[in-house]
Short mmCIF file of C-alpha atoms and ligand atoms in Angstrom, two decimals:
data_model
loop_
_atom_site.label_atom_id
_atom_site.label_comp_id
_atom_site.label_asym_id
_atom_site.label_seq_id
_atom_site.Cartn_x
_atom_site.Cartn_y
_atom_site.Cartn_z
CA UNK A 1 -16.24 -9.06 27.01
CA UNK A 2 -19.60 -9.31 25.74
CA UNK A 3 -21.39 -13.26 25.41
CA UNK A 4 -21.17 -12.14 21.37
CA UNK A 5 -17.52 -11.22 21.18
CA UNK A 6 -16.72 -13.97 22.93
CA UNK A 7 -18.02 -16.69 20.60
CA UNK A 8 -16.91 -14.74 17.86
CA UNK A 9 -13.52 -15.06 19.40
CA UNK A 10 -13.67 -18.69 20.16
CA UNK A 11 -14.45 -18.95 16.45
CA UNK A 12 -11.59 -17.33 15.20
CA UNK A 13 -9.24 -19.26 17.42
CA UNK A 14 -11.04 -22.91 16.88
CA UNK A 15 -10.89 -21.34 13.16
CA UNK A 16 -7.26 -20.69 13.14
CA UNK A 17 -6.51 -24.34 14.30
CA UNK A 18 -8.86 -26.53 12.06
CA UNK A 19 -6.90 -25.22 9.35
CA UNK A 20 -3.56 -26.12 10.99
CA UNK A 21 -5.46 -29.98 11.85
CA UNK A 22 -6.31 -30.36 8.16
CA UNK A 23 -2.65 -29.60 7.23
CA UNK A 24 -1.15 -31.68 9.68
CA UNK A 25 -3.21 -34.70 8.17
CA UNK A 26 -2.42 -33.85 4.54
CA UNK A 27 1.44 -33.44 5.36
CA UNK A 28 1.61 -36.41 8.50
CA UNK A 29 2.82 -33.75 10.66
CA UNK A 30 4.21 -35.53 13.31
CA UNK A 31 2.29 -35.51 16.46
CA UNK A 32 4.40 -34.08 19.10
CA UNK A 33 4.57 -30.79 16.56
CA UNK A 34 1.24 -30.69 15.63
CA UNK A 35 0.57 -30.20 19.14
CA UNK A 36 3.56 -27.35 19.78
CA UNK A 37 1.71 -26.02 16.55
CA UNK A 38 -1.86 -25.47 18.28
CA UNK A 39 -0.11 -23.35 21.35
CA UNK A 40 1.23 -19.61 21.38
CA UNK A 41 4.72 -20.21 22.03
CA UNK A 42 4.32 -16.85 24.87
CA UNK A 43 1.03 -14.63 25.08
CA UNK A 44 1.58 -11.38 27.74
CA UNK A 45 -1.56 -9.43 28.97
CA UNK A 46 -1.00 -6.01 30.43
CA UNK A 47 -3.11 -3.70 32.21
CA UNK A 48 -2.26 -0.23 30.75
CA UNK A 49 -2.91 2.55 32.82
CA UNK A 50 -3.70 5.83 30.57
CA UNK A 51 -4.25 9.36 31.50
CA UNK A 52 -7.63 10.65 30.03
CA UNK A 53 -7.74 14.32 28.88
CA UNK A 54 -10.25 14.74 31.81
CA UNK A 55 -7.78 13.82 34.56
CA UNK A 56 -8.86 10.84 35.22
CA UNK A 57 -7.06 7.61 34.79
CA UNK A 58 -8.31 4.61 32.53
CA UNK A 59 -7.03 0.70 32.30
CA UNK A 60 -7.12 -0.52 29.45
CA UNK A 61 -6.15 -4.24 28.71
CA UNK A 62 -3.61 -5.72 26.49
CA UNK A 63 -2.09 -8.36 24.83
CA UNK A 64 1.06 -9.41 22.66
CA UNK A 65 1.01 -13.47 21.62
CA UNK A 66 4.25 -14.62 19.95
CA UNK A 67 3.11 -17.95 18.43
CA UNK A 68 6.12 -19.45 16.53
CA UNK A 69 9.74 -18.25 16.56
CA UNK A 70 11.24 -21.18 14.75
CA UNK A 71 12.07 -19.44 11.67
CA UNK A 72 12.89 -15.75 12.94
CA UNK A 73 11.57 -13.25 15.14
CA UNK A 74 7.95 -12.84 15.88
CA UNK A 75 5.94 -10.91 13.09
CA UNK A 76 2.70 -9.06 13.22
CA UNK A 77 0.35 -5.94 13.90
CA UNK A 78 -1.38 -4.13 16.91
CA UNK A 79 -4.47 -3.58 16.48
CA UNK A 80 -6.98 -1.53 18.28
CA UNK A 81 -10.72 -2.70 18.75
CA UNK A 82 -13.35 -2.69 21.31
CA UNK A 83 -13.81 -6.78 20.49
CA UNK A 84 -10.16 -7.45 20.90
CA UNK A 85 -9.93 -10.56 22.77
CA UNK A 86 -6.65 -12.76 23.98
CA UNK A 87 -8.18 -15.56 21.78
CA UNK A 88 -8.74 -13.58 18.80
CA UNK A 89 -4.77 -12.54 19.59
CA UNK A 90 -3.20 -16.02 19.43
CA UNK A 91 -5.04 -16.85 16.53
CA UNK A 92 -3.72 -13.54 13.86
CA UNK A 93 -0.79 -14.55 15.76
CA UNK A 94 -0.64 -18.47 14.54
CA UNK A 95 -1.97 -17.11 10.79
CA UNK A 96 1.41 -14.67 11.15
CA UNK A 97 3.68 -18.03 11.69
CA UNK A 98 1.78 -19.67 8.46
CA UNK A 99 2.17 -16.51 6.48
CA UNK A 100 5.90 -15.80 7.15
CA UNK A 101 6.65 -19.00 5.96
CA UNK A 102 4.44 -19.33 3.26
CA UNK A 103 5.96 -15.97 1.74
CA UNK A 104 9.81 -17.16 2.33
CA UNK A 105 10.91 -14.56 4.98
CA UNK A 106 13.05 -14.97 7.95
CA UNK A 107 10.42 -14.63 10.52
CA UNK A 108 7.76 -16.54 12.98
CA UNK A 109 4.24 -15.14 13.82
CA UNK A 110 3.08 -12.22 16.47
CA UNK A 111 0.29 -10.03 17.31
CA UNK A 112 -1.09 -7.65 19.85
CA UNK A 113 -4.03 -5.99 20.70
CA UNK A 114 -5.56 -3.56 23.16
CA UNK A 115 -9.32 -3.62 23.76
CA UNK A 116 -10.23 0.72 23.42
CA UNK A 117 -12.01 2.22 21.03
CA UNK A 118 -9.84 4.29 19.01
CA UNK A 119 -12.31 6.38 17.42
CA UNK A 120 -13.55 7.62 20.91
CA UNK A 121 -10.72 8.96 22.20
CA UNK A 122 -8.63 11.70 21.05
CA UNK A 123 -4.76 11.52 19.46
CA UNK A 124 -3.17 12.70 23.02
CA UNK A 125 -5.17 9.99 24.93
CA UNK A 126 -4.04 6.92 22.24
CA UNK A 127 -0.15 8.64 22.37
CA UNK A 128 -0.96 8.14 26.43
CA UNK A 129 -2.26 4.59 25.79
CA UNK A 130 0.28 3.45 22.77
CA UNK A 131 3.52 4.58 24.98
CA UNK A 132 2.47 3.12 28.23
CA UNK A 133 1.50 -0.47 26.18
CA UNK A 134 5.32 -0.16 24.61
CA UNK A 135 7.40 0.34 27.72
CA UNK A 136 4.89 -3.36 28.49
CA UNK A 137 6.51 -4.98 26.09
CA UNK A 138 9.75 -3.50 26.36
CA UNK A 139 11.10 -6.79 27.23
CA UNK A 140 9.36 -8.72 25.25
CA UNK A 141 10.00 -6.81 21.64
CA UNK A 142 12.69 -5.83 19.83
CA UNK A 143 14.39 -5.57 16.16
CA UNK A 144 15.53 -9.45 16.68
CA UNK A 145 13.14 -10.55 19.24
CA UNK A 146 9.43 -9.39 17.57
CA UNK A 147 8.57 -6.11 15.44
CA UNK A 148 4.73 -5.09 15.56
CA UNK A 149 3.45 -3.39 12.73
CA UNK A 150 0.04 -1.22 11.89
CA UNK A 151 -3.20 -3.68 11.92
CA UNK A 152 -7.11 -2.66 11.92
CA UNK A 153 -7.13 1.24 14.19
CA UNK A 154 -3.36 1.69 13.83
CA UNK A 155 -1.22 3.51 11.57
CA UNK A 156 2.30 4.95 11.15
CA UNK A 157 1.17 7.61 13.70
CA UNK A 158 1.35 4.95 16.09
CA UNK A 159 4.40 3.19 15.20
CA UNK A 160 6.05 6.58 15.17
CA UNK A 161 5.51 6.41 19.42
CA UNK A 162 5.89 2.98 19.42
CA UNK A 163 9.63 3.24 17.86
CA UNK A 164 10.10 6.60 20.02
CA UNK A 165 9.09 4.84 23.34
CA UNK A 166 11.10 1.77 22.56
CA UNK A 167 14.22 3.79 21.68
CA UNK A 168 14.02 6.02 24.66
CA UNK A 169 14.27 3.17 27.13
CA UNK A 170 16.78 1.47 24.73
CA UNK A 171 18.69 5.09 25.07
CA UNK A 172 19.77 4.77 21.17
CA UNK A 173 17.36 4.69 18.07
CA UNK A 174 15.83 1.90 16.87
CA UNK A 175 14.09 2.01 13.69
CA UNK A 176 13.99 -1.98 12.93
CA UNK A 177 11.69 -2.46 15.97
CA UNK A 178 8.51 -1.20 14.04
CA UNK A 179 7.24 -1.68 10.88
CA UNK A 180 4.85 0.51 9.01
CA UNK A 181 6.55 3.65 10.30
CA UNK A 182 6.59 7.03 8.97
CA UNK A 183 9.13 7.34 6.17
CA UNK A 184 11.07 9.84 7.66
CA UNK A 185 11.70 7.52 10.20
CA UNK A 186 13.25 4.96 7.79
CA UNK A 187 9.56 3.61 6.82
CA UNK A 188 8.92 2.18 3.33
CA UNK A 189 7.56 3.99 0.84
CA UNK A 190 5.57 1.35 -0.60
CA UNK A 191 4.16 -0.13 2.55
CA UNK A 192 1.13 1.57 2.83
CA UNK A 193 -0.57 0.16 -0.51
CA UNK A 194 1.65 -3.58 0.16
CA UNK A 195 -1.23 -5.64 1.06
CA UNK A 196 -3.07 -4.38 -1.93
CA UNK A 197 -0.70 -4.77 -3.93
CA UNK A 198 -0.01 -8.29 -3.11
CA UNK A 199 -3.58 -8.95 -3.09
CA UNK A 200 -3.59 -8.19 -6.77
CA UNK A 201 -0.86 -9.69 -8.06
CA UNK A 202 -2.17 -12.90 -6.43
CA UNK A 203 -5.20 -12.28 -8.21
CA UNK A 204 -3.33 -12.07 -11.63
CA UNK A 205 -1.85 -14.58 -11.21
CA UNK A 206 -5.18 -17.13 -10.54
CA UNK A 207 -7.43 -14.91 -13.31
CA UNK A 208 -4.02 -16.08 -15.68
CA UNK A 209 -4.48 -19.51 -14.90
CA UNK A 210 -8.67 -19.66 -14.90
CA UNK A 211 -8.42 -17.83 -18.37
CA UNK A 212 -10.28 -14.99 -16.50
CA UNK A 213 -10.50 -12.41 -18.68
CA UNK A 214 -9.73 -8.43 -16.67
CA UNK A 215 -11.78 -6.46 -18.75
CA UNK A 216 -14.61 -8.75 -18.65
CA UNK A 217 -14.47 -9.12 -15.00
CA UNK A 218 -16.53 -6.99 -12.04
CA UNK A 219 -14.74 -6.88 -8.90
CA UNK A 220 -16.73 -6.09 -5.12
CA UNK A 221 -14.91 -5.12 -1.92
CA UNK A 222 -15.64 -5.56 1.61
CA UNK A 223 -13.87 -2.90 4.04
CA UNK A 224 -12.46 0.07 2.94
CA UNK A 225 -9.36 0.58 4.94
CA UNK A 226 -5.79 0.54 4.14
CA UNK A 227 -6.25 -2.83 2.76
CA UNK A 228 -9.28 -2.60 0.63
CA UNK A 229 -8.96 0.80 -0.82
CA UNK A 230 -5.25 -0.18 -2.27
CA UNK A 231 -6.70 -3.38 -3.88
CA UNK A 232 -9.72 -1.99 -5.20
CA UNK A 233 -7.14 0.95 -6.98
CA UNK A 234 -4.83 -1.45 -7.96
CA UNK A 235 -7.02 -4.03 -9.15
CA UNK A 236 -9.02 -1.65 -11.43
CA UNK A 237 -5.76 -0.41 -12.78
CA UNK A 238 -5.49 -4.39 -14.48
CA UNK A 239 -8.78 -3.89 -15.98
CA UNK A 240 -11.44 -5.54 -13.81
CA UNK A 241 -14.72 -3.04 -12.91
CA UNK A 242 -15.36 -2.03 -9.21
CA UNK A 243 -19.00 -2.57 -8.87
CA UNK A 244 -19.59 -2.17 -5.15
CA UNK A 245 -18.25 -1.42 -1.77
CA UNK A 246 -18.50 -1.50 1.59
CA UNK A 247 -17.23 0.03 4.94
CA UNK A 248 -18.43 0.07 8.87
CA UNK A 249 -20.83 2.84 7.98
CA UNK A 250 -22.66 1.27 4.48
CA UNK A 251 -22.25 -0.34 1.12
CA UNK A 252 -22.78 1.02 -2.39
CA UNK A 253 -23.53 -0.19 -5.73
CA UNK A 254 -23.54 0.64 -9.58
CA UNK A 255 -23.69 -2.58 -11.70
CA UNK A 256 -22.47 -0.48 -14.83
CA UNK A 257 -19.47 0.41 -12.29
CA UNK A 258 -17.92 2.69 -9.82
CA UNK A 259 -14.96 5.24 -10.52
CA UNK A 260 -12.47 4.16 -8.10
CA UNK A 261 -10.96 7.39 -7.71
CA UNK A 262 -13.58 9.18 -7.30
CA UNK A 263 -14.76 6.78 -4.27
CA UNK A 264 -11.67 7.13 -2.77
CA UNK A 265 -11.79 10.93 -3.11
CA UNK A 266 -15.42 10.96 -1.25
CA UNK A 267 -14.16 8.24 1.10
CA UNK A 268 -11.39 10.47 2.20
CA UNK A 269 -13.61 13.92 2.25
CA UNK A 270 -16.61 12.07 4.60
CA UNK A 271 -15.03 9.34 6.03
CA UNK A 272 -17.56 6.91 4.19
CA UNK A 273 -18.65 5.34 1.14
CA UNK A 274 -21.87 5.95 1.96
CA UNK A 275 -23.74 8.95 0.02
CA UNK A 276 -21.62 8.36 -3.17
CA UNK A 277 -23.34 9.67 -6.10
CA UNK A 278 -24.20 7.40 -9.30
CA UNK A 279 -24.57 4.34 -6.75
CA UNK A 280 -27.04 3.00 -5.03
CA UNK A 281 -27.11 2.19 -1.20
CA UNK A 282 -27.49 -1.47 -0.34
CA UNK A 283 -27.08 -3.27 2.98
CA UNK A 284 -23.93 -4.18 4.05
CA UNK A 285 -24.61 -7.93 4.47
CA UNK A 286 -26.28 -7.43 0.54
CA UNK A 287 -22.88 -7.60 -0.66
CA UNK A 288 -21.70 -10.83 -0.70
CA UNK A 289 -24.91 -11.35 -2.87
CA UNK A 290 -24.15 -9.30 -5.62
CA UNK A 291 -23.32 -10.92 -9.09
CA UNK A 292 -19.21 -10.68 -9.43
CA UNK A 293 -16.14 -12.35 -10.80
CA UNK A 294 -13.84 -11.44 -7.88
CA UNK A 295 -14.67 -10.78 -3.98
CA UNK A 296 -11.84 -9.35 -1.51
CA UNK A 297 -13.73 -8.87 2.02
CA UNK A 298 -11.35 -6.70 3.49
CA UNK A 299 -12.72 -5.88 6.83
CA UNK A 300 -12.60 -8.18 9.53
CA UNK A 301 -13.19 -11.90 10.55
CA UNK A 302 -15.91 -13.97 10.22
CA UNK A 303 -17.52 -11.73 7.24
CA UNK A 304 -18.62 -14.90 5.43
CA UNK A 305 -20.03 -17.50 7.26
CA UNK A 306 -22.04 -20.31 6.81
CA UNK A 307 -25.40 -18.37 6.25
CA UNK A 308 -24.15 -15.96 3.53
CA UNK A 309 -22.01 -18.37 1.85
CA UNK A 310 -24.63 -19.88 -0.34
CA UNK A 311 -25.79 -16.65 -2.05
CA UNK A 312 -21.97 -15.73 -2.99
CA UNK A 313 -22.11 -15.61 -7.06
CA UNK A 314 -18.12 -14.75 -7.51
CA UNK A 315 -15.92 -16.93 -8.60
CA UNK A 316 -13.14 -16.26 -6.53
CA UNK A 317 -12.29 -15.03 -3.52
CA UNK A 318 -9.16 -13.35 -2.49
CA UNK A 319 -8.87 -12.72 1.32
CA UNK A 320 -7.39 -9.57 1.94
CA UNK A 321 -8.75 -9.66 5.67
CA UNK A 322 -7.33 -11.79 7.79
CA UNK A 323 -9.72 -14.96 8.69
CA UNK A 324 -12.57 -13.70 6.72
CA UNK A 325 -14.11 -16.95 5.73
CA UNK A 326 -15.58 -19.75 8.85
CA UNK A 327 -14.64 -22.87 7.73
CA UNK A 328 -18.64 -23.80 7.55
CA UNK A 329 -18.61 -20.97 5.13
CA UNK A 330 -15.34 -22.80 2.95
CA UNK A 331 -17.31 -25.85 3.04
CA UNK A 332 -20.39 -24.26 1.34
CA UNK A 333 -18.24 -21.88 -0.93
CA UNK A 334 -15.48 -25.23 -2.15
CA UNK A 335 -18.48 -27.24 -2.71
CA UNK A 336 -19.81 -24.38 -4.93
CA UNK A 337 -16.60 -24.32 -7.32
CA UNK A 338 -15.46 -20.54 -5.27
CA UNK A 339 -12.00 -20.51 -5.25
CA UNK A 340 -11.05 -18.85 -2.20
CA UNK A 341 -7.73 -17.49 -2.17
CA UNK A 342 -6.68 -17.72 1.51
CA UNK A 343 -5.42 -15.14 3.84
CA UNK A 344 -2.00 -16.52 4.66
CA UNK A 345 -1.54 -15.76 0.76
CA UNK A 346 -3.75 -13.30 -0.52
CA UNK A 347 -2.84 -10.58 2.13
CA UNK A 348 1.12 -11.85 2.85
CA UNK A 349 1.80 -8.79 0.76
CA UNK A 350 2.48 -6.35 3.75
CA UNK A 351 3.93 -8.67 6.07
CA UNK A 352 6.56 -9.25 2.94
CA UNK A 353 7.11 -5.29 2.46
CA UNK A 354 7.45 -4.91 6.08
CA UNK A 355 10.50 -7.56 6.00
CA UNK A 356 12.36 -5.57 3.21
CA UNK A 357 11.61 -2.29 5.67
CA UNK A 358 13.29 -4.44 8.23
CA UNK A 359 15.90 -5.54 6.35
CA UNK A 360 16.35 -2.06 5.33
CA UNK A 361 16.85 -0.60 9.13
CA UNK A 362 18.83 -3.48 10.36
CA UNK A 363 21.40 -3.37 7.26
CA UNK A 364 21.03 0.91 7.19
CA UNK A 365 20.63 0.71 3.55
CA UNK A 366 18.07 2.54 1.02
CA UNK A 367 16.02 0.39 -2.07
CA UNK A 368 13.94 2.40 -4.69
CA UNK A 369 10.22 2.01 -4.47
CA UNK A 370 10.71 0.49 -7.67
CA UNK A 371 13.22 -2.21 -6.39
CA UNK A 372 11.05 -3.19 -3.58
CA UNK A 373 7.97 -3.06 -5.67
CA UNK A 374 9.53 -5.77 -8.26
CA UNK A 375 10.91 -8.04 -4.92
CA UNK A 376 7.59 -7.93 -3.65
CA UNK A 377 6.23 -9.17 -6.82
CA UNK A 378 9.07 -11.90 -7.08
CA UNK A 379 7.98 -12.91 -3.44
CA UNK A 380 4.27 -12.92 -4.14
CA UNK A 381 4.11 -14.97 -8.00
CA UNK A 382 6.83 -17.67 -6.09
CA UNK A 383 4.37 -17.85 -3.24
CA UNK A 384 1.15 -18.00 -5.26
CA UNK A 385 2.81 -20.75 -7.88
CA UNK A 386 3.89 -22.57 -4.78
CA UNK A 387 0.46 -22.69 -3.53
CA UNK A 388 -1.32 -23.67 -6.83
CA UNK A 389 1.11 -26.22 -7.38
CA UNK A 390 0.74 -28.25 -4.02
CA UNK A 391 -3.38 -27.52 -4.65
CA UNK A 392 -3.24 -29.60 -8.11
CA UNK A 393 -0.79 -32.46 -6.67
CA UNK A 394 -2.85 -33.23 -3.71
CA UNK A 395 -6.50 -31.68 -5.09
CA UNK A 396 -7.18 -30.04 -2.13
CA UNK A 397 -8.59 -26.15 -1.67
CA UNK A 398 -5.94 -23.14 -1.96
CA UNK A 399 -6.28 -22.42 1.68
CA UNK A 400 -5.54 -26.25 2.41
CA UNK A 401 -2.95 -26.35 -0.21
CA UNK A 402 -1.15 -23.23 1.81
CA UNK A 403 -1.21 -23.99 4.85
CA UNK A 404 0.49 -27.21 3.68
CA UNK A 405 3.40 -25.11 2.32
CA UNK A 406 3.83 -23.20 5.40
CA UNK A 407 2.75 -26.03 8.63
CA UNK A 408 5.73 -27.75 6.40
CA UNK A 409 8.07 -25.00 6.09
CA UNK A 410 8.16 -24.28 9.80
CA UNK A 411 7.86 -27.49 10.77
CA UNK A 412 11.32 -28.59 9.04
CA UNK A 413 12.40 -25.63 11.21
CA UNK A 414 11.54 -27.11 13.94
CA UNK A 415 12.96 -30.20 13.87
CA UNK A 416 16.16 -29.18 12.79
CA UNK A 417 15.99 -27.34 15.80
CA UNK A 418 15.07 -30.18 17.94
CA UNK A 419 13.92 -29.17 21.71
CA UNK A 420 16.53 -27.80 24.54
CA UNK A 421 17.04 -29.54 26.93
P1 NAD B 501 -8.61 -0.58 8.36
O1 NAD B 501 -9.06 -0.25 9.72
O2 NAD B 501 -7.78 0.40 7.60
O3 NAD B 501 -9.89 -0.91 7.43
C1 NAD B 501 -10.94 -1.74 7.82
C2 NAD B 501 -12.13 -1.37 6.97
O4 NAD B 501 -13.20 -2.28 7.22
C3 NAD B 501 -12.68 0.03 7.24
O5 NAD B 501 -13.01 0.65 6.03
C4 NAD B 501 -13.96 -0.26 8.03
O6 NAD B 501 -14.92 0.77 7.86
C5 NAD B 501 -14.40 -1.54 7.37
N1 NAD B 501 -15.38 -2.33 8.11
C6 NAD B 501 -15.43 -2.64 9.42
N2 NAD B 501 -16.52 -3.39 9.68
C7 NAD B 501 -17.17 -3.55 8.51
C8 NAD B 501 -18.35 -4.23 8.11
N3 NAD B 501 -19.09 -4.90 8.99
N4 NAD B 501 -18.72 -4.19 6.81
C9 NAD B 501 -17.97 -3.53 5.91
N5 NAD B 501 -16.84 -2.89 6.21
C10 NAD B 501 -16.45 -2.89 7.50
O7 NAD B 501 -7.89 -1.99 8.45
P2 NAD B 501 -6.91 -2.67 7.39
O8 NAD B 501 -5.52 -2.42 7.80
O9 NAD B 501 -7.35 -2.35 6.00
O10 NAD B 501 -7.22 -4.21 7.72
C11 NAD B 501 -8.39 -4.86 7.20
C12 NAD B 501 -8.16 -6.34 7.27
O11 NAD B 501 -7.00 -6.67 6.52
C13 NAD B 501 -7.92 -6.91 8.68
O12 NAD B 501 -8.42 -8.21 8.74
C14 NAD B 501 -6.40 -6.94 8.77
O13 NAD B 501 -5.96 -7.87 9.73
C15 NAD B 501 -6.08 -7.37 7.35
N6 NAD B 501 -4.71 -7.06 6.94
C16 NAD B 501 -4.29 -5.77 6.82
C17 NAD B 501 -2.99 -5.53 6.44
C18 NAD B 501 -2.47 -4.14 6.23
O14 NAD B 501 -1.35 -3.99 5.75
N7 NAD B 501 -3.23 -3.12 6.55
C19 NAD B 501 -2.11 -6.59 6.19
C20 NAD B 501 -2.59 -7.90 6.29
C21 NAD B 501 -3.91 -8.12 6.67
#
């Protein structure tokens, strides 16, 4: 691990439990939990030997943490990155436990991660790496033990061989111990755009109650992944103008506006935003700067820290990335009147599709897109009303005001649990 990643991942982690210390002083979290709180309940790191196309064989390293299991089963997604670290691991994995809770559904927080990078290697070498990283965690996952899901470099391809591997050893299929999975192998239909989707409605619902007006707003996205590209479509579709938009290779920009579907059209032809015509190209770090209503970073951590934050001109921010925002950079941004709209809310959109794929597989039974499209709704206006609620009673920032909900969600779990022995 490079002296970089590393402090990046100390961030994240140190990050990850600030937020959890400033909710466990606005609820007076008792100590003794508080404490539990800051800890993975279990982290495993594997060595996974993989067989290169070459011959030659390649260990790559590992890790699945399973922070909280008070409320369910551990929660949460694999993902594959040259700058995974165990840190960086436990932390998604704590923001899973918050999330879970904050949305309502039965379940604690998990995540994995193998340090590779994906886009070097070719489909047989990641089936070679994904299978041998399953039979892992065979013990250790499960349908009611913890069910990973896709995260940043994964997708149903790989859930596919994780639920194959896992139901091979278990000798029966096993649907429920993946989410994210191809549909014909009892995946949701509506999972793929989820964390859009849930993105948007919770930005509805705040633009309804800042008398933001759609039509008059321009909207800029970070990352153009699974996440970003189903906000950005789904957002326009409410009447707010993409402006600009960024991925790992660029960022482009047309103040008068960019089609979304034609961006997503060159996106998926080159792979990149870049070389869009009727936009100019900008710097990637230029977009935080541009002049916007509405910001959803949707790449990775850290994206807006403490020396971009000042020169951010929207007025909110909805976190569609997981632990976009350093809490330097929330100090700046609060004391600026940005309403960030935190992670554990804005993005709880998959995590809540994934549960009604789960509950789908475990119970064997079939819901309409449409039916799981209106729960998922349901779930996400209860969750953001929640949230915006506890914000005005104790005048405190959205991101404090959520993790408020959720520390004290699980937290009553936990005690009426108590501790064995
Ligand atoms: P993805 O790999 O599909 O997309 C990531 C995007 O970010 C890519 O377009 C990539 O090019 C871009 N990117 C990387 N570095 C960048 C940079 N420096 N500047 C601009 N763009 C950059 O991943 P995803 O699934 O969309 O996940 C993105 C974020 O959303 C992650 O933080 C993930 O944890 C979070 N998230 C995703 C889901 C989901 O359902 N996919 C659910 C909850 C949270």
């Amino acid at each position: 691990m490079s002296a970089e990643a590393h402090v990046q991942a100390r961030s994240v982690l140190d990050s990850a439990r600030e937020q959890l210390d400033r909710a466990a002083t606005l609820i007076n979290l008792p100590p003794g939990i508080h404490e539990r709180f800051r800890e993975p309940k279990r982290v495993l790191t594997v060595g996974i030997p993989t067989t290169m196309d070459d011959g030659s064989i390649r260990t790559f390293t590992g890790y699945r943490s399973q922070h909280n299991m008070d409320r369910g089963p551990a929660k949460g997604g694999i993902r594959y990155h040259p700058q995974v670290t165990i840190e960086e691991v436990i932390a998604l994995s704590m923001w899973m436990t918050w999330k879970c809770a904050l949305v309502d559904i039965p379940y604690g927080g998990g995540k994995g991660g193998v340090v590779c990078d994906p886009g070097t290697m070719s489909d047989r070498e990641l089936e070679n790496l994904t299978r041998r990283f399953v039979s892992e965690l065979i013990g250790m996952i499960g349908p009611e033990r913890d069910i990973p899901a896709p995260d940043v470099n994964t997708n149903e391809r790989v859930m596919a061989w994780l639920m194959d591997t896992y139901s091979m050893q278990k000798g029966y299929p096993q649907p429920a111990v993946v989410t994210g999975k191809p549909v014909a192998l009892g995946g949701s239909t509506e999972r793929g755009p989820a964390t859009g989707r849930g993105c948007v409605f919770t930005i509805r619902e705040i633009m309804r109650r800042l008398d933001m007006a759609p039509d008059q707003s321009r909207f800029v996205v970070q990352g153009f992944g699974n996440a970003g590209r189903a906000a950005a479509h789904l957002l326009a579709e409410l009447g707010p103008t993409l402006i600009a938009v960024s991925d790992s290779s660029g960022a482009i920009f047309n103040e008068r506006g960019v089609d979304v579907q034609a961006i997503l059209a060159h996106k998926a032809e080159t792979g990149s935003v870049v070389g869009f015509p009727g936009a100019d190209e900008i710097s990637q770090e230029d977009i935080f700067g541009i002049d916007c209503e509405i910001l959803i970073p949707a790449a990775l951590e850290d994206a807006i820290h403490e020396d971009n934050a000042g020169e951010i001109k929207a007025r909110i921010i909805a976190e569609a990335a997981n632990g976009p925002t350093t809490p330097a950079a929330e100090e700046i941004l609060n004391e600026g009147g940005v309403m960030v709209l935190p992670d554990i809310l804005a993005n709880a959109g998959g995590v809540a599709m994934s549960y009604f794929e789960w509950a789908q597989d475990v119970q064997k039974l079939i819901w309409t897109g449409d039916q799981i499209n209106e729960r998922l709704e349901r779930v996400m206006v209860r969750a953001v009303n929640e949230v915006y609620e506890m914000h005005q009673r104790l005048d405190c920032s959205m991101r404090d005001a959520a993790m408020a909900v959720a520390v004290g969600r699980v937290a009553e779990a936990a005690q009426w649990r108590g501790i064995t022995p």
